[in-house]
Short mmCIF file of C-alpha atoms in Angstrom, two decimals:
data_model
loop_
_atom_site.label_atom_id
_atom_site.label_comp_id
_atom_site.label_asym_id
_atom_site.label_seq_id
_atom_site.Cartn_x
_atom_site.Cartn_y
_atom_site.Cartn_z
CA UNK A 21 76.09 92.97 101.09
CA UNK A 22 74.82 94.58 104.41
CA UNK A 23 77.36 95.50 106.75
CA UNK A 24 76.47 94.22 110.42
CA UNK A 25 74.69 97.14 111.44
CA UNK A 26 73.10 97.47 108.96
CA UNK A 27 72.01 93.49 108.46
CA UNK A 28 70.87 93.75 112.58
CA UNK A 29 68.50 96.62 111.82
CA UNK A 30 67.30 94.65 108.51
CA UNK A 31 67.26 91.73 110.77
CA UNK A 32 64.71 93.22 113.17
CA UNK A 33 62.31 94.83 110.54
CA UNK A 34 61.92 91.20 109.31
CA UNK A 35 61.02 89.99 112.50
CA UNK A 36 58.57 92.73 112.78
CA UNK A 37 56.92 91.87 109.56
CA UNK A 38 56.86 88.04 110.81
CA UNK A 39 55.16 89.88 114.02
CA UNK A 40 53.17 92.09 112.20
CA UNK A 41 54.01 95.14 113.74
CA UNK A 42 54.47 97.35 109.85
CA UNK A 43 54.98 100.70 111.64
CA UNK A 44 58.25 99.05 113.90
CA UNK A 45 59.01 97.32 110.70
CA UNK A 46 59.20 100.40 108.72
CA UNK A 47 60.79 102.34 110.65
CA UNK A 48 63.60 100.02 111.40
CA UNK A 49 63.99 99.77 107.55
CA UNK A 50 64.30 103.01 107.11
CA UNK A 51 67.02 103.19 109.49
CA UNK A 52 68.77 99.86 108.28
CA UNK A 53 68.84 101.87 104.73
CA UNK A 54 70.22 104.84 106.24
CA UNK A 55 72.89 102.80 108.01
CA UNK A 56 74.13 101.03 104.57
CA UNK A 57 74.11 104.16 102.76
CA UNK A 58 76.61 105.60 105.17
CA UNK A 59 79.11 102.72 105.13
CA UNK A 60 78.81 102.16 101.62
CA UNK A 61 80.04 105.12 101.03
CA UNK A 62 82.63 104.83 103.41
CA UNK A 63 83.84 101.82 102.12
CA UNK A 64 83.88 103.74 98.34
CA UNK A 65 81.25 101.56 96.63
CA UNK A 66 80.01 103.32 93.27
CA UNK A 67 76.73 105.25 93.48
CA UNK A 68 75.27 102.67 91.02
CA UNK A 69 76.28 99.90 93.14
CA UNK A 70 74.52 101.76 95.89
CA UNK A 71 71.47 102.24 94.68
CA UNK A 72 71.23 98.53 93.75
CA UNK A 73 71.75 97.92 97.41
CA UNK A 74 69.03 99.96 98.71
CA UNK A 75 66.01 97.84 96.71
CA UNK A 76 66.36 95.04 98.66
CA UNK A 77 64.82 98.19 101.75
CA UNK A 78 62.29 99.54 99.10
CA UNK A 79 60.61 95.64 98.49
CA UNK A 80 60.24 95.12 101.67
CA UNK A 81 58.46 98.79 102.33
CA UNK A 82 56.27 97.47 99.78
CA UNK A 83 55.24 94.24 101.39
CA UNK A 84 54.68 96.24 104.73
CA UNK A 85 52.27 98.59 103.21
CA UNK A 86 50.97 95.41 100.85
CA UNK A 87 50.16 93.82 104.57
CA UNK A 88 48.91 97.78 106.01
CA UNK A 89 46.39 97.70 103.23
CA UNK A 90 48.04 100.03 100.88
CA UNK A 91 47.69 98.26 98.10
CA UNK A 92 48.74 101.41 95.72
CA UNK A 93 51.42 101.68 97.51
CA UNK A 94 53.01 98.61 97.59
CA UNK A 95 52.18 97.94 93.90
CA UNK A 96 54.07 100.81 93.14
CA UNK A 97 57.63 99.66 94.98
CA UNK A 98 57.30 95.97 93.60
CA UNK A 99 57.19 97.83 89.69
CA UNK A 100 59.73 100.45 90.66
CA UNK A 101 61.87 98.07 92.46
CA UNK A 102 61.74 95.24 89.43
CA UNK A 103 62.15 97.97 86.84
CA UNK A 104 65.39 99.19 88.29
CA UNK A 105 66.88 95.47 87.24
CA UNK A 106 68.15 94.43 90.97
CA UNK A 107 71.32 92.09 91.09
CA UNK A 108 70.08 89.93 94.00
CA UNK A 109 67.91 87.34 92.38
CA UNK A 110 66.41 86.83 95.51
CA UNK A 111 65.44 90.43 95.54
CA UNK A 112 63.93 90.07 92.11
CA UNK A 113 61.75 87.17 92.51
CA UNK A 114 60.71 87.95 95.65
CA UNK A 115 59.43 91.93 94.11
CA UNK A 116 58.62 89.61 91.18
CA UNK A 117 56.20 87.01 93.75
CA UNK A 118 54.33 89.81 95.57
CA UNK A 119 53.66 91.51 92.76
CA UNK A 120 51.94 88.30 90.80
CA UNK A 121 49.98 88.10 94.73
CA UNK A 122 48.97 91.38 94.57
CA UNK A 123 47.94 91.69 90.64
CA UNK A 124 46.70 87.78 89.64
CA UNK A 125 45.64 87.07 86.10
CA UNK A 126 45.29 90.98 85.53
CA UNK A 127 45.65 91.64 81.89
CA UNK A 128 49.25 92.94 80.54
CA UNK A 129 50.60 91.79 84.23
CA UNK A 130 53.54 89.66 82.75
CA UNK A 131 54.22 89.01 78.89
CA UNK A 132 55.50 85.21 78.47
CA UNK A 133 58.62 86.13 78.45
CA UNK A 134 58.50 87.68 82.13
CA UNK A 135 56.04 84.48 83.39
CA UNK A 136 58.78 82.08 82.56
CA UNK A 137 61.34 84.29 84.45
CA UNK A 138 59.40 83.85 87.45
CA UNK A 139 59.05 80.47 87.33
CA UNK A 140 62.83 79.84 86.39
CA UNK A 141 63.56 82.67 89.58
CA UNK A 142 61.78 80.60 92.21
CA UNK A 143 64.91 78.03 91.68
CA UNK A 144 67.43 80.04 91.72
CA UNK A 145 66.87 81.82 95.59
CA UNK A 146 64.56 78.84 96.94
CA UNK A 147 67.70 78.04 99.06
CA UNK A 148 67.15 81.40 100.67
CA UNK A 149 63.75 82.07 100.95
CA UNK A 150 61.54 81.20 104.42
CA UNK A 151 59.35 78.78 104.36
CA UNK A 152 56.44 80.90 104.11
CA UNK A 153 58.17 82.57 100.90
CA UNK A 154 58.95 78.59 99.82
CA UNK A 155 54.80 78.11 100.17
CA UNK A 156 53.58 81.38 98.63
CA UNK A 157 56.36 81.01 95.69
CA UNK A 158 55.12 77.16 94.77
CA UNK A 159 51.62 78.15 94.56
CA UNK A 160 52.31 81.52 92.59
CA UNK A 161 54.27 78.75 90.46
CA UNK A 162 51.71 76.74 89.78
CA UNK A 163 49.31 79.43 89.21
CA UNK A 164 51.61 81.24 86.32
CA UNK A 165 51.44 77.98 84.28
CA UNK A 166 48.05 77.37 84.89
CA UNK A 167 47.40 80.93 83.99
CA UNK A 168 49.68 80.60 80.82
CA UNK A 169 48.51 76.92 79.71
CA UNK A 170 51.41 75.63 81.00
CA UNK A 171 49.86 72.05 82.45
CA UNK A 172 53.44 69.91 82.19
CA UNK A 173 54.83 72.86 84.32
CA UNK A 174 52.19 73.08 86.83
CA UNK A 175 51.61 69.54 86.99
CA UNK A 176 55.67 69.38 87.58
CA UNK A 177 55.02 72.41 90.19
CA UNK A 178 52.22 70.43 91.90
CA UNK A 179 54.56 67.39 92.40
CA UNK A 180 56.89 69.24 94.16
CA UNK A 181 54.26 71.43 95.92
CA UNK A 182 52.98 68.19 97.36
CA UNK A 183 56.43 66.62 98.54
CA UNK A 184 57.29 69.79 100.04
CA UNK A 185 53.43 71.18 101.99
CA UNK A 186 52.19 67.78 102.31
CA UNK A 187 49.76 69.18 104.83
CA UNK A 188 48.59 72.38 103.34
CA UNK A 189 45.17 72.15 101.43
CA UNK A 190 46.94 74.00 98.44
CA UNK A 191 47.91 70.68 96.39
CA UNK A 192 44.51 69.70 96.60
CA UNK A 193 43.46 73.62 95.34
CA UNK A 194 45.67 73.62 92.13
CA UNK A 195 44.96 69.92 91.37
CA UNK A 196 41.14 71.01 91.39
CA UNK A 197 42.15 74.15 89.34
CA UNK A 198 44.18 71.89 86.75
CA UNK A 199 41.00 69.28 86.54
CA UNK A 200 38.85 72.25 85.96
CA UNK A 201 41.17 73.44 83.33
CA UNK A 202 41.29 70.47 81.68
CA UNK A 203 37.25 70.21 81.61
CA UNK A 204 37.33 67.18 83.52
CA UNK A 205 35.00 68.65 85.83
CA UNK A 206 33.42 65.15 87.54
CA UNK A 207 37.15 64.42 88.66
CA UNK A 208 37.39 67.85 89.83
CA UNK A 209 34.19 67.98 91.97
CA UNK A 210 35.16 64.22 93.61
CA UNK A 211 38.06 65.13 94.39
CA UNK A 212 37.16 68.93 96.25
CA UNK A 213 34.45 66.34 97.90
CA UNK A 214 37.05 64.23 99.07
CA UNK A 215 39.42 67.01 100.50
CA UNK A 216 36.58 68.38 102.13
CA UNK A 217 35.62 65.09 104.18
CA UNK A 218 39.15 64.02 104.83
CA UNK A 219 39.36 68.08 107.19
CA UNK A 220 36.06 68.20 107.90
CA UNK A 221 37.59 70.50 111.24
CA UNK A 222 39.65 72.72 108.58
CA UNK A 223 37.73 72.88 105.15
#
């Protein structure tokens, strides 16, 4: 848990990420870690427990340099950050998200064991997560069981994709993608067709 200074200076590098001003937003992460460290150990919390504390600073470092083009960089703090085993779930899925965004179908990525995590993790923190996270996290969803063969899951991801971003073009994406999957290839060309006419301005 963040004390309040701490939590005000986390606070603000989030809204400069939402901004998009990464140098601000590092910077005041940097000093939001420095401020936790200090009244952590004030308050007598275990080194352990403050090191678990501090990932929650290094993931988002790594999705500032992830959006500075420093893609090294940030792959580097989602692995470190997930292989240090953080006790915030949020923390984890969120490393766990960014990290399937950054890396895709890459070979040796996840074993199955680690793709089901994910998709188990999204319901766990969705509660907490913005609404951009909530978008981002149900495709990356969908995308892990198509990925994995998974079509009950990502047709049971879709469904809930669709209640939930009724006007994003994404449902239609993945529903194409699952079509294509499936070889039904007609179905999946109609209905890219269709999407496309329907937002003619947007498509």
């Amino acid at each position: 848990m963040l004390d309040a200074t701490s939590d005000m200076q986390y606070n603000l590098a989030c809204a400069y990420l939402e901004r998009g001003d990464m140098e601000d937003a590092l910077a005041s992460l940097d000093e939001a870690e420095r401020l936790f460290v200090e009244q952590s150990q004030e308050d007598g919390l275990s080194p352990e427990e403050i090191e678990d504390g501090k990932i929650v600073f290094d993931v988002q470092r790594a999705y500032a340099r992830q959006r500075l083009g420093q893609q090294e960089a940030a792959l580097a703090g989602y692995e470190e950050a997930l292989r240090r085993r953080p006790t915030d779930a949020e923390v984890g899925a969120v490393a766990s998200n960014n990290l399937f965004s950054l890396r895709g179908k890459e070979q040796g990525l996840f074993d199955t064991a680690k793709r089901a995590k994910a998709l188990v993790l999204e319901e766990v923190v969705e509660g907490k997560l913005t609404a951009r996270q909530r978008r981002v996290f149900s495709l990356n969803r969908c995308l892990v069981a198509l990925h994995t063969h998974n079509l009950r899951e990502c047709a049971r991801a879709l469904e809930k994709m669709e209640k939930e971003h009724a006007g994003s073009e994404l449902p239609a994406l993945v529903r194409a993608a699952m079509l294509a999957r499936e070889r039904r290839m007609e179905e999946c060309r109609s209905l890219l067709q269709g999407h496309a006419e329907a937002n003619a301005g947007t498509a």
